[in-house]
Amino acid sequence: MDIANLRIDANRLRADFDALTEIGATVAGGVSRLALSNEDLEARAWFANRLDDAGLAVRDDDVGNISGVLVMNGSATDRSVLLGAHLDTALNAGRYDGSVGILAALECLRTIHEAGIHLPVNLEVINFTDQEGSWQSMLGSRGLTGRLPDFTMRDGDDQSAFRAALFRAGIFLNDMHRAARQPSDVAGYLELHIEQGGRLWASGKRIGIVDGIVGRTTYSITFHGEAGHSGTTAPEQRHDALQGAAQFIIEAHRWVRESIPDGIFNAGNLVTEPGAFNTIPEKAVLTVEVRNPDQSALLVMEDQMLVLAASCAERYGLRMTSRRLVNMPAAKMDAPVRADIEAACADIGISETTHIVSYAGHDAQMLSGFTPAGLIFIPS
Ligand SMILES: [Zn+2]
């Protein structure tokens, strides 16, 4: 069988997509399947049945990843190429996010299985637990790649609620590290995902070959001032935390726009205390993030951002403290895998391809560095 002539069954893929979209469907036409929710558990059960129907070996691990293995020679635990994505979604998410990657991989495995093609390694479609981070960002892919030793609860997270949610899904917090596989057990990783941006669509390209995935760091930054009567406090005695925070937000945006061409800064959350219109703000707590596709540039951005925050605080007679909350390092996709994607596109006559950087996080980020990993974007 000539692999270049293989064709998937588009109707079967569409039927699966329509069925999956019903699970957690919202009235607005989107979908809500938060990780470990009833809807997520229902989607997992549905997926396991589809794997079974397709004649794949169903495999679970200790962090709740579910996969279907097309066994080539020996057993389902032999070395395999992983084809992954996620069934969980953010709140009111689009229908394609994650699910299209899972279903495309499943359809590929069915097609290869039916054609009786033999390969030297197993093929495995895998659903990673909590990619979106309803509880813990990329929990499943971190578990599989042995990155759970650095597992920590996020600030303010309720560990008992997390444990209960895991328990319902048959996952035990203290056992999750057992999901780790050896790099020698994985031959490679490939993921198909919508771009979640407008660049492919605008450029008229059908396939984006992802060169790298942006690194992302989140900080909590607090400006500490002094509360006082809004009317009676003399100008030189005012230590207004919110003014320092506001100054910082404006200057950080300008600095990144003008000086860091590939960088992103976002301040999306601000809480003031005491939070009264007639009291000088004593505290302004910001949650901010910086993104950059280059890991060393990301580290420089982090440092400079904190220097800027400190200088804005000083200008208003404030004190500044900061705490790093989340750090997802930037990842490069494997060069030979990228070349293979390009060659495969050429083989089937798709010339509208382009190289692209992902400004959103994906499980491929965790798999890179562990195994040769690639990420294929289709237009949103
Ligand atoms: Zn996604």
GROMACS .gro file of C-alpha atoms and ligand atoms in nm:
model
  381
    1MET     CA    1   0.000   0.000   0.000
    2ASP     CA    2   0.137   0.337  -0.101
    3ILE     CA    3   0.105   0.560   0.203
    4ALA     CA    4   0.074   0.873  -0.014
    5ASN     CA    5  -0.253   0.735  -0.154
    6LEU     CA    6  -0.409   0.670   0.186
    7ARG     CA    7  -0.721   0.875   0.253
    8ILE     CA    8  -0.904   0.918   0.580
    9ASP     CA    9  -1.281   0.879   0.601
   10ALA     CA   10  -1.391   1.242   0.631
   11ASN     CA   11  -1.752   1.150   0.707
   12ARG     CA   12  -1.648   0.929   0.995
   13LEU     CA   13  -1.424   1.205   1.131
   14ARG     CA   14  -1.709   1.456   1.101
   15ALA     CA   15  -1.952   1.221   1.278
   16ASP     CA   16  -1.710   1.185   1.569
   17PHE     CA   17  -1.660   1.560   1.583
   18ASP     CA   18  -2.035   1.623   1.593
   19ALA     CA   19  -2.084   1.363   1.866
   20LEU     CA   20  -1.800   1.495   2.082
   21THR     CA   21  -1.919   1.854   2.041
   22GLU     CA   22  -2.250   1.756   2.206
   23ILE     CA   23  -2.069   1.673   2.530
   24GLY     CA   24  -2.062   1.996   2.729
   25ALA     CA   25  -2.221   2.197   2.447
   26THR     CA   26  -2.316   2.552   2.544
   27VAL     CA   27  -2.617   2.744   2.412
   28ALA     CA   28  -2.376   2.988   2.245
   29GLY     CA   29  -2.242   2.711   2.020
   30GLY     CA   30  -1.921   2.648   2.210
   31VAL     CA   31  -1.830   2.384   2.462
   32SER     CA   32  -1.738   2.365   2.831
   33ARG     CA   33  -1.556   2.052   2.937
   34LEU     CA   34  -1.344   2.161   3.229
   35ALA     CA   35  -1.085   1.901   3.328
   36LEU     CA   36  -1.223   1.633   3.563
   37SER     CA   37  -1.577   1.775   3.543
   38ASN     CA   38  -1.876   1.554   3.462
   39GLU     CA   39  -1.850   1.663   3.100
   40ASP     CA   40  -1.480   1.577   3.083
   41LEU     CA   41  -1.544   1.235   3.236
   42GLU     CA   42  -1.825   1.176   2.986
   43ALA     CA   43  -1.596   1.275   2.697
   44ARG     CA   44  -1.327   1.041   2.826
   45ALA     CA   45  -1.572   0.751   2.842
   46TRP     CA   46  -1.694   0.832   2.492
   47PHE     CA   47  -1.334   0.845   2.369
   48ALA     CA   48  -1.244   0.512   2.530
   49ASN     CA   49  -1.541   0.354   2.350
   50ARG     CA   50  -1.426   0.498   2.016
   51LEU     CA   51  -1.077   0.355   2.077
   52ASP     CA   52  -1.228   0.018   2.155
   53ASP     CA   53  -1.451   0.031   1.844
   54ALA     CA   54  -1.143   0.108   1.634
   55GLY     CA   55  -0.970  -0.207   1.756
   56LEU     CA   56  -0.704  -0.013   1.946
   57ALA     CA   57  -0.565  -0.123   2.281
   58VAL     CA   58  -0.697   0.116   2.547
   59ARG     CA   59  -0.432   0.229   2.790
   60ASP     CA   60  -0.467   0.443   3.108
   61ASP     CA   61  -0.194   0.583   3.326
   62ASP     CA   62  -0.170   0.718   3.680
   63VAL     CA   63  -0.229   1.079   3.584
   64GLY     CA   64  -0.546   0.996   3.391
   65ASN     CA   65  -0.413   1.012   3.037
   66ILE     CA   66  -0.615   0.780   2.813
   67SER     CA   67  -0.469   0.642   2.497
   68GLY     CA   68  -0.548   0.401   2.218
   69VAL     CA   69  -0.256   0.201   2.083
   70LEU     CA   70  -0.229   0.055   1.735
   71VAL     CA   71  -0.005  -0.236   1.828
   72MET     CA   72   0.236  -0.325   1.552
   73ASN     CA   73   0.425  -0.626   1.685
   74GLY     CA   74   0.441  -0.703   2.052
   75SER     CA   75   0.241  -0.525   2.317
   76ALA     CA   76   0.068  -0.195   2.384
   77THR     CA   77   0.351  -0.086   2.612
   78ASP     CA   78   0.618  -0.114   2.342
   79ARG     CA   79   0.788   0.193   2.200
   80SER     CA   80   0.533   0.417   2.027
   81VAL     CA   81   0.488   0.742   1.841
   82LEU     CA   82   0.243   0.952   2.043
   83LEU     CA   83  -0.022   1.158   1.866
   84GLY     CA   84  -0.174   1.378   2.129
   85ALA     CA   85  -0.405   1.660   2.221
   86HIS     CA   86  -0.674   1.717   2.483
   87LEU     CA   87  -1.046   1.658   2.533
   88ASP     CA   88  -1.075   1.907   2.820
   89THR     CA   89  -1.157   2.269   2.740
   90ALA     CA   90  -1.156   2.610   2.902
   91LEU     CA   91  -1.490   2.763   2.999
   92ASN     CA   92  -1.705   2.843   2.692
   93ALA     CA   93  -1.430   2.728   2.459
   94GLY     CA   94  -1.440   2.678   2.084
   95ARG     CA   95  -1.537   2.336   1.952
   96TYR     CA   96  -1.208   2.273   1.774
   97ASP     CA   97  -0.963   2.344   2.055
   98GLY     CA   98  -0.799   2.014   2.146
   99SER     CA   99  -1.074   1.789   2.011
  100VAL     CA  100  -0.972   1.827   1.647
  101GLY     CA  101  -0.623   1.698   1.731
  102ILE     CA  102  -0.757   1.398   1.919
  103LEU     CA  103  -1.007   1.307   1.649
  104ALA     CA  104  -0.766   1.361   1.358
  105ALA     CA  105  -0.513   1.131   1.528
  106LEU     CA  106  -0.781   0.869   1.594
  107GLU     CA  107  -0.894   0.881   1.231
  108CYS     CA  108  -0.534   0.843   1.110
  109LEU     CA  109  -0.488   0.535   1.328
  110ARG     CA  110  -0.813   0.382   1.204
  111THR     CA  111  -0.708   0.447   0.844
  112ILE     CA  112  -0.362   0.298   0.891
  113HIS     CA  113  -0.511   0.001   1.078
  114GLU     CA  114  -0.765  -0.071   0.803
  115ALA     CA  115  -0.499  -0.043   0.532
  116GLY     CA  116  -0.296  -0.305   0.718
  117ILE     CA  117   0.016  -0.092   0.715
  118HIS     CA  118   0.298  -0.222   0.926
  119LEU     CA  119   0.537   0.015   1.102
  120PRO     CA  120   0.841  -0.052   1.321
  121VAL     CA  121   0.680   0.121   1.623
  122ASN     CA  122   0.333   0.140   1.775
  123LEU     CA  123   0.110   0.439   1.707
  124GLU     CA  124  -0.073   0.582   2.005
  125VAL     CA  125  -0.342   0.851   2.019
  126ILE     CA  126  -0.337   1.008   2.364
  127ASN     CA  127  -0.568   1.242   2.555
  128PHE     CA  128  -0.368   1.442   2.809
  129THR     CA  129  -0.534   1.532   3.139
  130ASP     CA  130  -0.604   1.899   3.213
  131GLN     CA  131  -0.413   2.062   2.930
  132GLU     CA  132  -0.607   2.382   2.990
  133GLY     CA  133  -0.510   2.410   3.354
  134SER     CA  134  -0.852   2.409   3.520
  135TRP     CA  135  -0.655   2.255   3.806
  136GLN     CA  136  -0.293   2.222   3.692
  137SER     CA  137  -0.176   2.330   3.350
  138MET     CA  138  -0.065   2.038   3.130
  139LEU     CA  139  -0.091   1.795   3.419
  140GLY     CA  140  -0.105   1.487   3.195
  141SER     CA  141   0.186   1.571   2.966
  142ARG     CA  142   0.395   1.680   3.264
  143GLY     CA  143   0.319   1.347   3.429
  144LEU     CA  144   0.408   1.141   3.122
  145THR     CA  145   0.739   1.324   3.076
  146GLY     CA  146   0.836   1.283   3.441
  147ARG     CA  147   0.793   1.649   3.533
  148LEU     CA  148   0.565   1.597   3.831
  149PRO     CA  149   0.840   1.594   4.093
  150ASP     CA  150   0.825   1.974   4.063
  151PHE     CA  151   0.451   1.957   4.120
  152THR     CA  152   0.326   2.232   4.346
  153MET     CA  153  -0.021   2.357   4.420
  154ARG     CA  154  -0.093   2.704   4.289
  155ASP     CA  155  -0.143   2.969   4.550
  156GLY     CA  156  -0.500   2.975   4.673
  157ASP     CA  157  -0.579   2.633   4.531
  158ASP     CA  158  -0.785   2.410   4.748
  159GLN     CA  159  -0.593   2.086   4.765
  160SER     CA  160  -0.890   1.895   4.906
  161ALA     CA  161  -1.108   2.000   4.611
  162PHE     CA  162  -0.833   1.896   4.370
  163ARG     CA  163  -0.791   1.562   4.543
  164ALA     CA  164  -1.166   1.504   4.531
  165ALA     CA  165  -1.181   1.588   4.160
  166LEU     CA  166  -0.889   1.353   4.089
  167PHE     CA  167  -1.044   1.080   4.302
  168ARG     CA  168  -1.368   1.093   4.103
  169ALA     CA  169  -1.163   1.034   3.788
  170GLY     CA  170  -0.974   0.747   3.951
  171ILE     CA  171  -0.651   0.944   3.995
  172PHE     CA  172  -0.455   0.964   4.320
  173LEU     CA  173  -0.242   1.271   4.383
  174ASN     CA  174   0.046   1.076   4.533
  175ASP     CA  175   0.050   0.817   4.255
  176MET     CA  176   0.055   1.060   3.961
  177HIS     CA  177   0.434   1.052   3.928
  178ARG     CA  178   0.405   0.685   3.826
  179ALA     CA  179   0.271   0.796   3.489
  180ALA     CA  180   0.626   0.890   3.387
  181ARG     CA  181   0.758   0.705   3.085
  182GLN     CA  182   1.116   0.659   2.978
  183PRO     CA  183   1.228   0.859   2.672
  184SER     CA  184   1.332   0.527   2.519
  185ASP     CA  185   0.965   0.415   2.527
  186VAL     CA  186   0.855   0.706   2.308
  187ALA     CA  187   0.968   0.736   1.947
  188GLY     CA  188   0.828   1.083   1.890
  189TYR     CA  189   0.534   1.314   1.940
  190LEU     CA  190   0.306   1.489   1.696
  191GLU     CA  191   0.013   1.718   1.767
  192LEU     CA  192  -0.242   1.884   1.542
  193HIS     CA  193  -0.411   2.194   1.679
  194ILE     CA  194  -0.596   2.502   1.561
  195GLU     CA  195  -0.376   2.809   1.557
  196GLN     CA  196  -0.597   3.009   1.797
  197GLY     CA  197  -0.484   3.325   1.620
  198GLY     CA  198  -0.560   3.491   1.290
  199ARG     CA  199  -0.226   3.469   1.111
  200LEU     CA  200  -0.278   3.149   0.910
  201TRP     CA  201  -0.627   3.254   0.807
  202ALA     CA  202  -0.511   3.601   0.705
  203SER     CA  203  -0.218   3.463   0.504
  204GLY     CA  204  -0.433   3.209   0.320
  205LYS     CA  205  -0.207   2.924   0.436
  206ARG     CA  206  -0.360   2.587   0.516
  207ILE     CA  207  -0.085   2.441   0.733
  208GLY     CA  208   0.137   2.608   0.991
  209ILE     CA  209   0.457   2.424   1.074
  210VAL     CA  210   0.532   2.534   1.428
  211ASP     CA  211   0.896   2.624   1.489
  212GLY     CA  212   0.861   2.694   1.857
  213ILE     CA  213   0.619   2.747   2.142
  214VAL     CA  214   0.631   3.061   2.346
  215GLY     CA  215   0.759   3.053   2.703
  216ARG     CA  216   0.532   3.210   2.960
  217THR     CA  217   0.590   3.340   3.310
  218THR     CA  218   0.325   3.474   3.542
  219TYR     CA  219   0.397   3.703   3.835
  220SER     CA  220   0.202   3.848   4.120
  221ILE     CA  221   0.331   4.203   4.174
  222THR     CA  222   0.220   4.405   4.475
  223PHE     CA  223   0.259   4.780   4.521
  224HIS     CA  224   0.247   4.871   4.889
  225GLY     CA  225   0.146   5.227   4.986
  226GLU     CA  226  -0.041   5.385   5.269
  227ALA     CA  227  -0.414   5.426   5.312
  228GLY     CA  228  -0.533   5.777   5.391
  229HIS     CA  229  -0.828   6.013   5.366
  230SER     CA  230  -0.870   6.103   5.000
  231GLY     CA  231  -0.945   6.467   5.082
  232THR     CA  232  -0.733   6.560   5.380
  233THR     CA  233  -0.401   6.386   5.312
  234ALA     CA  234  -0.141   6.637   5.195
  235PRO     CA  235   0.006   6.572   4.847
  236GLU     CA  236   0.356   6.501   4.982
  237GLN     CA  237   0.216   6.247   5.229
  238ARG     CA  238   0.026   6.043   4.973
  239HIS     CA  239   0.161   5.697   4.895
  240ASP     CA  240  -0.092   5.581   4.641
  241ALA     CA  241  -0.033   5.215   4.550
  242LEU     CA  242  -0.270   5.226   4.255
  243GLN     CA  243  -0.088   5.514   4.089
  244GLY     CA  244   0.235   5.316   4.098
  245ALA     CA  245   0.060   5.010   3.953
  246ALA     CA  246  -0.110   5.213   3.681
  247GLN     CA  247   0.218   5.380   3.585
  248PHE     CA  248   0.384   5.040   3.568
  249ILE     CA  249   0.115   4.890   3.342
  250ILE     CA  250   0.135   5.179   3.094
  251GLU     CA  251   0.515   5.179   3.086
  252ALA     CA  252   0.549   4.800   3.063
  253HIS     CA  253   0.318   4.787   2.762
  254ARG     CA  254   0.510   5.068   2.590
  255TRP     CA  255   0.849   4.914   2.669
  256VAL     CA  256   0.758   4.570   2.533
  257ARG     CA  257   0.591   4.715   2.222
  258GLU     CA  258   0.889   4.935   2.142
  259SER     CA  259   1.183   4.721   2.255
  260ILE     CA  260   1.088   4.351   2.259
  261PRO     CA  261   0.967   4.264   1.908
  262ASP     CA  262   0.854   3.906   1.983
  263GLY     CA  263   0.756   3.968   2.343
  264ILE     CA  264   0.410   3.997   2.497
  265PHE     CA  265   0.317   4.168   2.822
  266ASN     CA  266  -0.027   4.140   2.975
  267ALA     CA  267  -0.175   4.274   3.295
  268GLY     CA  268  -0.523   4.130   3.322
  269ASN     CA  269  -0.603   4.143   3.688
  270LEU     CA  270  -0.577   4.417   3.948
  271VAL     CA  271  -0.710   4.418   4.304
  272THR     CA  272  -0.686   4.723   4.530
  273GLU     CA  273  -0.718   4.752   4.905
  274PRO     CA  274  -0.909   4.885   5.081
  275GLY     CA  275  -1.089   4.947   4.753
  276ALA     CA  276  -1.294   5.251   4.855
  277PHE     CA  277  -1.338   5.549   4.621
  278ASN     CA  278  -1.267   5.795   4.900
  279THR     CA  279  -0.959   5.623   5.045
  280ILE     CA  280  -0.605   5.635   4.906
  281PRO     CA  281  -0.526   5.281   4.788
  282GLU     CA  282  -0.291   5.108   5.029
  283LYS     CA  283  -0.227   4.801   4.818
  284ALA     CA  284  -0.249   4.721   4.448
  285VAL     CA  285  -0.199   4.357   4.356
  286LEU     CA  286  -0.143   4.280   3.989
  287THR     CA  287  -0.122   3.948   3.811
  288VAL     CA  288   0.086   3.989   3.498
  289GLU     CA  289   0.244   3.763   3.243
  290VAL     CA  290   0.524   3.787   2.993
  291ARG     CA  291   0.565   3.563   2.687
  292ASN     CA  292   0.854   3.518   2.450
  293PRO     CA  293   0.939   3.241   2.202
  294ASP     CA  294   1.306   3.263   2.301
  295GLN     CA  295   1.389   3.130   2.647
  296SER     CA  296   1.688   3.358   2.716
  297ALA     CA  297   1.493   3.662   2.593
  298LEU     CA  298   1.210   3.562   2.825
  299LEU     CA  299   1.443   3.561   3.125
  300VAL     CA  300   1.574   3.908   3.031
  301MET     CA  301   1.214   4.030   2.998
  302GLU     CA  302   1.129   3.901   3.345
  303ASP     CA  303   1.427   4.078   3.502
  304GLN     CA  304   1.364   4.408   3.326
  305MET     CA  305   0.993   4.397   3.409
  306LEU     CA  306   1.070   4.370   3.780
  307VAL     CA  307   1.325   4.655   3.756
  308LEU     CA  308   1.058   4.868   3.590
  309ALA     CA  309   0.802   4.781   3.858
  310ALA     CA  310   1.049   4.875   4.131
  311SER     CA  311   1.125   5.210   3.968
  312CYS     CA  312   0.753   5.291   3.928
  313ALA     CA  313   0.703   5.207   4.296
  314GLU     CA  314   0.988   5.434   4.398
  315ARG     CA  315   0.846   5.729   4.205
  316TYR     CA  316   0.532   5.720   4.420
  317GLY     CA  317   0.709   5.640   4.747
  318LEU     CA  318   0.589   5.280   4.745
  319ARG     CA  319   0.737   4.941   4.818
  320MET     CA  320   0.715   4.663   4.559
  321THR     CA  321   0.716   4.288   4.615
  322SER     CA  322   0.684   4.012   4.356
  323ARG     CA  323   0.631   3.640   4.338
  324ARG     CA  324   0.665   3.410   4.038
  325LEU     CA  325   0.351   3.197   4.002
  326VAL     CA  326   0.386   2.996   3.680
  327ASN     CA  327   0.682   2.929   3.457
  328MET     CA  328   0.641   2.742   3.130
  329PRO     CA  329   0.973   2.745   2.944
  330ALA     CA  330   0.984   2.820   2.572
  331ALA     CA  331   1.023   2.511   2.353
  332LYS     CA  332   1.166   2.452   2.007
  333MET     CA  333   1.004   2.192   1.788
  334ASP     CA  334   1.234   1.922   1.651
  335ALA     CA  335   1.397   2.024   1.320
  336PRO     CA  336   1.377   1.681   1.147
  337VAL     CA  337   1.009   1.651   1.249
  338ARG     CA  338   0.943   1.997   1.103
  339ALA     CA  339   1.114   1.891   0.779
  340ASP     CA  340   0.903   1.572   0.774
  341ILE     CA  341   0.581   1.772   0.810
  342GLU     CA  342   0.689   1.994   0.521
  343ALA     CA  343   0.777   1.691   0.306
  344ALA     CA  344   0.445   1.523   0.389
  345CYS     CA  345   0.257   1.836   0.283
  346ALA     CA  346   0.447   1.839  -0.046
  347ASP     CA  347   0.371   1.468  -0.100
  348ILE     CA  348  -0.004   1.528  -0.085
  349GLY     CA  349   0.009   1.849  -0.284
  350ILE     CA  350  -0.039   2.108  -0.011
  351SER     CA  351   0.184   2.399  -0.104
  352GLU     CA  352   0.020   2.658   0.124
  353THR     CA  353   0.240   2.599   0.427
  354THR     CA  354   0.422   2.843   0.647
  355HIS     CA  355   0.649   2.840   0.948
  356ILE     CA  356   0.493   2.988   1.257
  357VAL     CA  357   0.547   3.046   1.629
  358SER     CA  358   0.282   2.942   1.879
  359TYR     CA  359   0.191   3.211   2.129
  360ALA     CA  360  -0.026   2.968   2.324
  361GLY     CA  361   0.091   2.673   2.531
  362HIS     CA  362   0.042   2.314   2.413
  363ASP     CA  363   0.131   1.967   2.537
  364ALA     CA  364   0.398   1.958   2.263
  365GLN     CA  365   0.586   2.204   2.486
  366MET     CA  366   0.622   1.937   2.756
  367LEU     CA  367   0.706   1.661   2.508
  368SER     CA  368   0.982   1.862   2.342
  369GLY     CA  369   1.316   1.788   2.503
  370PHE     CA  370   1.175   1.449   2.604
  371THR     CA  371   1.124   1.312   2.252
  372PRO     CA  372   1.140   1.458   1.899
  373ALA     CA  373   0.822   1.666   1.896
  374GLY     CA  374   0.626   1.845   1.626
  375LEU     CA  375   0.317   2.065   1.617
  376ILE     CA  376   0.095   2.123   1.314
  377PHE     CA  377  -0.141   2.422   1.305
  378ILE     CA  378  -0.453   2.450   1.097
  379PRO     CA  379  -0.635   2.783   1.060
  380SER     CA  380  -0.876   2.885   1.337
  381ZN      ZN  381  -0.574   2.343   2.306
   0.00000   0.00000   0.00000
